mmCIF file of C-alpha atoms in Angstrom:
data_model
loop_
_atom_site.group_PDB
_atom_site.id
_atom_site.type_symbol
_atom_site.label_atom_id
_atom_site.label_comp_id
_atom_site.label_asym_id
_atom_site.label_seq_id
_atom_site.Cartn_x
_atom_site.Cartn_y
_atom_site.Cartn_z
ATOM 1 C CA MET A 56 106.172 127.065 104.447
ATOM 2 C CA LYS A 57 109.089 127.828 102.129
ATOM 3 C CA ILE A 58 112.378 126.269 101.139
ATOM 4 C CA MET A 59 114.628 129.129 100.044
ATOM 5 C CA CYS A 60 117.046 128.237 97.238
ATOM 6 C CA TYR A 61 119.945 130.658 96.866
ATOM 7 C CA PRO A 62 122.131 130.202 93.742
ATOM 8 C CA VAL A 63 125.824 130.500 94.628
ATOM 9 C CA THR A 64 127.104 130.305 91.029
ATOM 10 C CA ALA A 65 125.743 131.079 87.586
ATOM 11 C CA SER A 66 125.687 127.341 86.766
ATOM 12 C CA THR A 67 122.690 126.233 88.786
ATOM 13 C CA PRO A 68 120.840 123.092 87.638
ATOM 14 C CA PRO A 69 117.061 123.295 87.167
ATOM 15 C CA ILE A 70 114.796 122.346 90.101
ATOM 16 C CA GLU A 71 111.536 120.496 89.406
ATOM 17 C CA PRO A 72 108.855 118.742 91.477
ATOM 18 C CA GLY A 73 109.522 115.004 91.611
ATOM 19 C CA ALA A 74 108.120 113.092 88.632
ATOM 20 C CA ALA A 75 105.939 109.995 89.021
ATOM 21 C CA GLU A 76 107.366 108.246 85.956
ATOM 22 C CA ARG A 77 110.162 105.661 85.994
ATOM 23 C CA ASP A 78 111.511 103.792 82.964
ATOM 24 C CA TRP A 79 111.272 100.408 84.683
ATOM 25 C CA MET A 80 107.671 101.123 85.715
ATOM 26 C CA ASP A 81 106.800 102.075 82.131
ATOM 27 C CA ALA A 82 108.312 98.784 80.907
ATOM 28 C CA PHE A 83 105.881 96.611 82.910
ATOM 29 C CA MET A 84 102.895 95.157 81.042
ATOM 30 C CA SER A 85 100.009 97.619 81.381
ATOM 31 C CA LYS A 86 102.368 99.739 83.543
ATOM 32 C CA HIS A 87 101.233 97.823 86.624
ATOM 33 C CA PRO A 88 103.671 99.510 89.073
ATOM 34 C CA TYR A 89 101.732 102.779 88.737
ATOM 35 C CA ARG A 90 98.848 101.026 90.487
ATOM 36 C CA CYS A 91 101.020 100.892 93.607
ATOM 37 C CA LEU A 92 100.115 104.192 95.216
ATOM 38 C CA PRO A 93 102.967 104.129 97.805
ATOM 39 C CA LEU A 94 105.495 104.005 94.939
ATOM 40 C CA VAL A 95 103.913 106.886 93.040
ATOM 41 C CA ILE A 96 103.513 109.076 96.130
ATOM 42 C CA ALA A 97 107.148 108.478 97.113
ATOM 43 C CA ASN A 98 108.305 109.364 93.597
ATOM 44 C CA THR A 99 106.594 112.756 93.849
ATOM 45 C CA SER A 100 107.167 113.663 97.511
ATOM 46 C CA GLY A 101 109.950 116.154 96.938
ATOM 47 C CA TRP A 102 111.882 118.235 94.434
ATOM 48 C CA GLN A 103 114.711 117.104 92.190
ATOM 49 C CA LEU A 104 117.771 118.711 90.649
ATOM 50 C CA ILE A 105 118.188 118.083 86.921
ATOM 51 C CA LEU A 106 121.550 117.423 85.307
ATOM 52 C CA PRO A 107 122.214 119.950 82.510
ATOM 53 C CA ILE A 108 125.002 117.966 80.827
ATOM 54 C CA SER A 109 125.618 114.330 79.822
ATOM 55 C CA PHE A 110 128.736 112.373 80.769
ATOM 56 C CA ARG A 111 130.217 108.931 81.288
ATOM 57 C CA ALA A 112 132.323 107.995 84.318
ATOM 58 C CA THR A 113 134.546 104.927 84.662
ATOM 59 C CA TRP A 114 135.954 103.569 87.935
ATOM 60 C CA ASN A 115 138.848 101.119 87.942
ATOM 61 C CA GLY A 116 138.156 99.977 91.516
ATOM 62 C CA GLY A 117 140.949 101.957 93.129
ATOM 63 C CA PRO A 118 140.662 104.220 96.212
ATOM 64 C CA ALA A 119 142.113 107.433 94.773
ATOM 65 C CA GLN A 120 140.357 110.380 93.179
ATOM 66 C CA HIS A 121 142.102 109.764 89.853
ATOM 67 C CA ASP A 122 140.718 106.219 89.751
ATOM 68 C CA ILE A 123 137.503 107.691 88.319
ATOM 69 C CA VAL A 124 137.821 109.008 84.766
ATOM 70 C CA PHE A 125 135.214 111.274 83.191
ATOM 71 C CA GLU A 126 134.206 111.531 79.540
ATOM 72 C CA PRO A 127 132.298 114.733 78.741
ATOM 73 C CA PRO A 128 129.921 114.931 75.772
ATOM 74 C CA PHE A 129 131.380 115.664 72.346
ATOM 75 C CA GLY A 130 132.639 119.219 72.098
ATOM 76 C CA LYS A 131 132.667 119.827 75.859
ATOM 77 C CA SER A 132 135.743 119.963 78.077
ATOM 78 C CA VAL A 133 136.344 117.978 81.259
ATOM 79 C CA ARG A 134 136.829 121.326 82.987
ATOM 80 C CA MET A 135 133.288 122.351 82.056
ATOM 81 C CA LEU A 136 131.950 119.007 83.262
ATOM 82 C CA GLU A 137 133.708 119.442 86.611
ATOM 83 C CA GLN A 138 131.385 122.354 87.383
ATOM 84 C CA PHE A 139 128.693 119.733 87.953
ATOM 85 C CA VAL A 140 130.400 116.452 88.862
ATOM 86 C CA SER A 141 133.821 115.378 90.098
ATOM 87 C CA SER A 142 135.762 112.716 91.951
ATOM 88 C CA HIS A 143 136.076 114.631 95.208
ATOM 89 C CA PHE A 144 136.303 111.912 97.854
ATOM 90 C CA GLY A 145 137.800 108.947 96.007
ATOM 91 C CA GLY A 146 136.662 105.461 96.940
ATOM 92 C CA GLY A 147 134.469 105.130 93.869
ATOM 93 C CA VAL A 148 132.265 108.091 94.831
ATOM 94 C CA LEU A 149 130.873 110.543 92.285
ATOM 95 C CA THR A 150 130.187 113.994 93.735
ATOM 96 C CA PHE A 151 127.553 116.220 92.132
ATOM 97 C CA HIS A 152 127.582 119.944 92.889
ATOM 98 C CA THR A 153 124.158 121.463 93.567
ATOM 99 C CA HIS A 154 125.254 125.140 93.298
ATOM 100 C CA TYR A 155 122.493 126.195 95.711
ATOM 101 C CA LEU A 156 122.408 127.176 99.360
ATOM 102 C CA PHE A 157 119.148 125.776 100.721
ATOM 103 C CA ARG A 158 117.418 127.216 103.763
ATOM 104 C CA THR A 159 114.467 125.496 105.461
ATOM 105 C CA PRO A 160 112.252 126.870 108.261
ATOM 106 C CA LYS A 161 113.241 126.309 111.888
ATOM 107 C CA ASP A 162 112.862 122.668 113.002
ATOM 108 C CA TRP A 163 112.989 121.354 109.427
ATOM 109 C CA ASP A 164 115.868 119.568 107.668
ATOM 110 C CA LEU A 165 116.276 118.304 104.108
ATOM 111 C CA TRP A 166 116.349 114.585 103.340
ATOM 112 C CA VAL A 167 118.644 114.314 100.299
ATOM 113 C CA GLY A 168 119.185 111.261 98.125
ATOM 114 C CA GLY A 169 118.574 109.789 94.707
ATOM 115 C CA PRO A 170 115.170 109.843 93.017
ATOM 116 C CA PRO A 171 113.001 107.305 94.935
ATOM 117 C CA ASN A 172 112.448 103.957 93.225
ATOM 118 C CA SER A 173 114.928 104.842 90.516
ATOM 119 C CA VAL A 174 117.370 102.080 89.573
ATOM 120 C CA LYS A 175 120.712 102.738 87.894
ATOM 121 C CA HIS A 176 122.968 99.825 87.035
ATOM 122 C CA GLY A 177 126.442 99.960 88.549
ATOM 123 C CA ILE A 178 125.955 102.893 90.899
ATOM 124 C CA GLN A 179 123.937 103.722 94.023
ATOM 125 C CA ALA A 180 122.793 107.115 95.292
ATOM 126 C CA LEU A 181 123.882 107.893 98.863
ATOM 127 C CA THR A 182 121.462 109.503 101.306
ATOM 128 C CA GLY A 183 121.905 112.267 103.863
ATOM 129 C CA ILE A 184 119.850 114.461 106.190
ATOM 130 C CA ILE A 185 121.118 118.033 106.379
ATOM 131 C CA GLU A 186 120.327 120.763 108.922
ATOM 132 C CA THR A 187 119.476 123.342 106.292
ATOM 133 C CA SER A 188 117.641 125.565 108.787
ATOM 134 C CA TRP A 189 120.950 127.090 109.902
ATOM 135 C CA LEU A 190 123.930 125.871 107.845
ATOM 136 C CA PRO A 191 125.485 128.720 105.796
ATOM 137 C CA MET A 192 126.999 126.310 103.276
ATOM 138 C CA THR A 193 126.035 124.253 100.252
ATOM 139 C CA PHE A 194 125.946 120.466 100.197
ATOM 140 C CA THR A 195 126.880 117.925 97.535
ATOM 141 C CA MET A 196 124.967 114.918 96.235
ATOM 142 C CA ASN A 197 127.034 111.737 96.136
ATOM 143 C CA TRP A 198 126.680 108.426 94.305
ATOM 144 C CA ARG A 199 128.956 105.408 94.796
ATOM 145 C CA PHE A 200 129.871 102.797 92.202
ATOM 146 C CA THR A 201 128.730 99.326 93.246
ATOM 147 C CA ALA A 202 131.566 97.725 91.252
ATOM 148 C CA PRO A 203 134.331 98.788 88.870
ATOM 149 C CA GLY A 204 132.956 99.757 85.482
ATOM 150 C CA SER A 205 131.291 102.603 83.593
ATOM 151 C CA VAL A 206 128.054 104.499 84.149
ATOM 152 C CA ALA A 207 126.361 107.149 82.040
ATOM 153 C CA PHE A 208 124.245 110.089 83.171
ATOM 154 C CA ASN A 209 122.222 112.004 80.611
ATOM 155 C CA ALA A 210 121.280 115.660 80.416
ATOM 156 C CA GLY A 211 117.749 116.051 81.762
ATOM 157 C CA GLU A 212 118.199 113.219 84.263
ATOM 158 C CA PRO A 213 117.529 113.921 87.974
ATOM 159 C CA PHE A 214 120.628 113.433 90.109
ATOM 160 C CA CYS A 215 119.372 114.688 93.479
ATOM 161 C CA PHE A 216 116.025 114.434 95.277
ATOM 162 C CA MET A 217 115.142 116.644 98.270
ATOM 163 C CA MET A 218 112.322 116.281 100.766
ATOM 164 C CA PRO A 219 111.719 118.344 103.931
ATOM 165 C CA THR A 220 111.794 116.277 107.107
ATOM 166 C CA PRO A 221 111.165 117.307 110.743
ATOM 167 C CA HIS A 222 114.391 117.925 112.638
ATOM 168 C CA ARG A 223 113.590 116.164 115.928
ATOM 169 C CA ALA A 224 110.097 114.637 115.738
ATOM 170 C CA ILE A 225 111.365 111.153 114.875
ATOM 171 C CA ASP A 226 113.180 110.982 118.226
ATOM 172 C CA ASP A 227 109.819 111.113 120.000
ATOM 173 C CA PHE A 228 108.619 107.907 118.336
ATOM 174 C CA GLU A 229 109.125 104.361 119.561
ATOM 175 C CA MET A 230 108.384 101.028 117.898
ATOM 176 C CA VAL A 231 105.997 98.928 120.003
ATOM 177 C CA ILE A 232 105.262 95.248 119.274
ATOM 178 C CA GLY A 233 101.558 94.791 119.986
ATOM 179 C CA ASP A 234 98.970 91.995 120.050
ATOM 180 C CA LEU A 235 96.497 92.418 117.188
ATOM 181 C CA ALA A 236 93.852 90.581 119.210
ATOM 182 C CA ALA A 237 93.953 93.441 121.730
ATOM 183 C CA ASN A 238 92.545 95.726 119.004
ATOM 184 C CA PRO A 239 89.384 93.873 117.915
ATOM 185 C CA GLU A 240 88.278 96.497 115.403
ATOM 186 C CA LEU A 241 91.613 96.539 113.600
ATOM 187 C CA LYS A 242 91.801 92.732 113.762
ATOM 188 C CA ALA A 243 88.372 92.452 112.139
ATOM 189 C CA ASP A 244 89.336 94.894 109.373
ATOM 190 C CA THR A 245 92.568 93.010 108.717
ATOM 191 C CA GLU A 246 90.818 89.647 108.544
ATOM 192 C CA ALA A 247 88.186 91.115 106.189
ATOM 193 C CA TRP A 248 90.963 92.369 103.916
ATOM 194 C CA GLN A 249 92.709 88.977 103.977
ATOM 195 C CA GLU A 250 89.472 87.188 103.038
ATOM 196 C CA SER A 251 88.696 89.719 100.325
ATOM 197 C CA ARG A 252 92.127 89.224 98.828
ATOM 198 C CA ARG A 253 91.841 85.434 99.034
ATOM 199 C CA VAL A 254 88.519 85.473 97.183
ATOM 200 C CA PHE A 255 89.825 87.962 94.628
ATOM 201 C CA ILE A 256 92.781 85.727 93.781
ATOM 202 C CA ALA A 257 90.710 82.542 93.835
ATOM 203 C CA GLU A 258 88.301 84.016 91.285
ATOM 204 C CA GLY A 259 91.106 84.253 88.789
ATOM 205 C CA HIS A 260 92.064 87.917 88.918
ATOM 206 C CA ALA A 261 95.692 87.076 89.682
ATOM 207 C CA SER A 262 98.284 86.378 86.989
ATOM 208 C CA GLY A 263 97.554 83.335 84.898
ATOM 209 C CA ALA A 264 97.684 82.075 81.362
ATOM 210 C CA SER A 265 96.970 85.531 79.989
ATOM 211 C CA GLY A 266 100.251 86.796 81.421
ATOM 212 C CA GLU A 267 98.669 90.145 82.211
ATOM 213 C CA GLY A 268 99.769 90.132 85.831
ATOM 214 C CA PRO A 269 97.688 90.471 89.007
ATOM 215 C CA GLY A 270 94.388 92.268 89.130
ATOM 216 C CA TRP A 271 93.753 95.450 91.014
ATOM 217 C CA GLN A 272 91.299 95.872 93.879
ATOM 218 C CA ARG A 273 91.840 99.648 94.085
ATOM 219 C CA HIS A 274 90.744 100.064 97.720
ATOM 220 C CA TYR A 275 93.936 101.772 98.864
ATOM 221 C CA PHE A 276 94.362 103.791 95.678
ATOM 222 C CA GLN A 277 90.829 105.172 95.972
ATOM 223 C CA GLY A 278 91.018 105.680 99.744
ATOM 224 C CA LEU A 279 88.223 103.190 100.488
ATOM 225 C CA ASN A 280 87.718 100.823 103.381
ATOM 226 C CA ILE A 281 87.470 97.116 102.575
ATOM 227 C CA ASP A 282 83.662 97.312 102.673
ATOM 228 C CA GLY A 283 83.710 100.046 100.045
ATOM 229 C CA SER A 284 82.947 102.908 102.405
ATOM 230 C CA LYS A 285 84.950 106.113 102.201
ATOM 231 C CA GLY A 286 88.183 106.167 104.166
ATOM 232 C CA PRO A 287 90.034 109.163 105.663
ATOM 233 C CA SER A 288 89.165 112.550 104.187
ATOM 234 C CA ASP A 289 92.854 113.448 103.872
ATOM 235 C CA HIS A 290 93.817 110.398 101.790
ATOM 236 C CA ILE A 291 96.402 111.364 99.146
ATOM 237 C CA HIS A 292 96.369 109.790 95.709
ATOM 238 C CA LYS A 293 98.405 112.466 93.926
ATOM 239 C CA ARG A 294 101.034 115.015 94.902
ATOM 240 C CA ARG A 295 100.761 118.552 93.544
ATOM 241 C CA LEU A 296 104.039 120.177 94.545
ATOM 242 C CA LYS A 297 104.673 123.705 93.343
ATOM 243 C CA ALA A 298 107.424 124.482 90.861
ATOM 244 C CA PRO A 299 110.130 126.882 92.118
ATOM 245 C CA ARG A 300 109.391 130.600 91.762
ATOM 246 C CA THR A 301 111.485 133.733 92.030
ATOM 247 C CA ALA A 302 111.454 135.358 95.466
ATOM 248 C CA GLY A 303 109.702 138.682 95.895
ATOM 249 C CA GLU A 304 111.564 141.755 97.070
ATOM 250 C CA GLY A 305 112.793 141.262 100.629
ATOM 251 C CA GLU A 306 111.413 137.716 100.825
ATOM 252 C CA ASP A 307 113.356 135.255 102.962
ATOM 253 C CA ALA A 308 112.835 131.974 104.785
#
């Protein structure tokens, strides 16, 4: 399975596997958020485009393109900055240019958005799903100001996150509201987990006078059932996505 990445200009940003680290997660005492496996797996379940240049953008709240003003880094021109980011749509939207044509295998699209679980004050990444299995065009990555003001992006910061997603499979799913009592085995497992958690907290492993935050039972992280037995053999506790490579002669999607 390959995602082909075709540069369309000489100014392509670097592509890297998604990183697990987040500044706000690092700031927690003992870095507790990294114990939440769903967060870490989401952070690393795709590839990200890295901004090669720093800038500041200020929006005055108006609807026009010129209502966003850009400040490039010292010694760089606005024209150079516009290779990577611009006010293309107006309405407080920043548009980043990826400079790649992406091509996924048949029946696969690209989910495109901001880095998962990444928080940036004053601006929000927008999300799209793109039919990259056939489109002969590039796409842009867009962020929208949440209020008038200024935001800064730094060189080396990810501005776009991409994850392959099945084109049609989601349409075959339906959400069904069930009765847990009709699944006795699952009900018993759930009640065992609830009791285990109650005892764990009651024994003082939750946050208290020490201020160290809640304890960690580790069952999910280690892929274990509540009784300590081994869970599914395909449990994932770490992503190992490959870094981009140069295509071989004649290689295509």
